Amino acid sequence: MRAKLVVGNWKMHGSLAANRELLRALVAGLPLAGSTEMAVCVPFPYLAQAQEMLAATPIRWGAQNLSEHSGGAYTGEVSGAMLCDFACRYAIVGHSERRALYGESDAKVAAKFLAARAAGLTPVLCVGETLEQREAGATLQVVYAQLDAVLDAAGAAGLSGAVLAYEPVWAIGTGRTASPAQAQEVHAAIRARVEARDAVLAASLPILYGGSVKAQNAGELFAQSDIDGGLVGGASLVVDEFLAICQAANC
Ligand code: 13P
């Protein structure tokens, strides 16, 4: 039985004042029982704030990106070691917004995954197809290519302790969620793909669903056998929504 994990991806939202309110309310409203782990991936400038406010709580924190390099003349970049200075547990890699808007290729995402591992961070590797790709029947082909780039670079053992997230691009920020059956189908395919390399790893690998997860649809999604929690964008900024999603994962 895999424990559930719910990760909030704040994207480029927040301010010191707004974060203080949000984090305070999350800590105050933490689900009382259950084994679900909660985390928030915040913009880089707010890592110190997250560390300060969450260190003594069960909520973990992380970043939304990192450099594939460990250091050097890379203006504007942030290394894995820097994230560790703020006691981050997680680093999202390969989010579709980074792939689409910042030209991150499968190879670059794999390099970032390796950099996260080398720093001792837990990468949350995102994969997912666009609407065009889904309608062309290419969903699994796209997702496998994204996954294989990392499996080939890191080896199956390199995925041990990592987290995967299936985020269909057409469901992100659109209010259009994949149905539980649609999501489960891809999650099962991802797990089978990993299983072909390492069955033990596949059985323990957390695979989160992301894309318009809300309090209202979380329970049904998390009830699917291969969905181990959520990677939540917009709803992670709304206290009651995020807490209710975490509660749904506890059931
Ligand atoms: P939304 O939950 O806002 O659709 O975003 C999903 C996402 O991109 C999480 O990484």
Short mmCIF file of N, CA, C and O and ligand atoms in Angstrom, two decimals, residues 9 11 95 167 171-173 211-212 231-234, ligand 1:
data_model
loop_
_atom_site.label_atom_id
_atom_site.label_comp_id
_atom_site.label_asym_id
_atom_site.label_seq_id
_atom_site.Cartn_x
_atom_site.Cartn_y
_atom_site.Cartn_z
N ASN A 9 1.48 23.17 -6.08
CA ASN A 9 2.42 23.91 -6.95
C ASN A 9 1.88 25.33 -7.06
O ASN A 9 0.91 25.57 -7.77
N LYS A 11 3.10 27.81 -8.48
CA LYS A 11 3.49 28.52 -9.72
C LYS A 11 3.98 29.92 -9.34
O LYS A 11 4.52 30.10 -8.25
N HIS A 95 7.85 20.22 -15.53
CA HIS A 95 6.46 20.69 -15.60
C HIS A 95 6.16 21.13 -17.04
O HIS A 95 7.03 21.70 -17.71
N GLU A 167 0.37 14.79 -15.67
CA GLU A 167 -0.39 16.03 -15.81
C GLU A 167 -0.74 16.25 -17.28
O GLU A 167 0.07 16.79 -18.03
N ALA A 171 -5.60 19.57 -19.21
CA ALA A 171 -6.38 19.65 -17.96
C ALA A 171 -5.80 20.66 -16.99
O ALA A 171 -6.36 20.89 -15.92
N ILE A 172 -4.67 21.28 -17.36
CA ILE A 172 -3.99 22.18 -16.42
C ILE A 172 -4.58 23.58 -16.49
O ILE A 172 -4.55 24.22 -17.55
N GLY A 173 -5.14 24.03 -15.38
CA GLY A 173 -5.67 25.38 -15.29
C GLY A 173 -6.87 25.63 -16.18
O GLY A 173 -7.26 26.77 -16.40
N GLY A 211 -3.90 18.38 -12.70
CA GLY A 211 -4.71 18.97 -13.77
C GLY A 211 -6.10 19.23 -13.25
O GLY A 211 -6.94 18.32 -13.22
N SER A 212 -6.34 20.49 -12.77
CA SER A 212 -7.66 20.88 -12.27
C SER A 212 -8.18 19.97 -11.16
O SER A 212 -9.37 19.67 -11.11
N LEU A 231 -0.92 16.58 -7.67
CA LEU A 231 -0.08 17.77 -7.82
C LEU A 231 -1.05 18.88 -8.20
O LEU A 231 -1.67 18.85 -9.27
N VAL A 232 -1.22 19.81 -7.28
CA VAL A 232 -2.36 20.73 -7.34
C VAL A 232 -1.89 22.15 -7.59
O VAL A 232 -1.06 22.67 -6.84
N GLY A 233 -2.41 22.78 -8.64
CA GLY A 233 -2.05 24.16 -8.95
C GLY A 233 -2.97 25.13 -8.25
O GLY A 233 -2.86 25.39 -7.05
N GLY A 234 -3.91 25.68 -9.01
CA GLY A 234 -4.78 26.75 -8.51
C GLY A 234 -5.41 26.47 -7.16
O GLY A 234 -5.44 27.35 -6.28
P1 13P B 1 -4.14 23.31 -11.90
O1 13P B 1 -4.43 22.48 -10.68
O2 13P B 1 -4.28 24.77 -11.67
O3 13P B 1 -4.87 22.80 -13.10
O4 13P B 1 -2.58 23.11 -12.22
C1 13P B 1 -2.06 21.83 -12.25
C2 13P B 1 -0.58 21.91 -12.29
O5 13P B 1 -0.01 22.36 -13.26
C3 13P B 1 0.15 21.46 -11.10
O6 13P B 1 1.51 21.35 -11.36
#
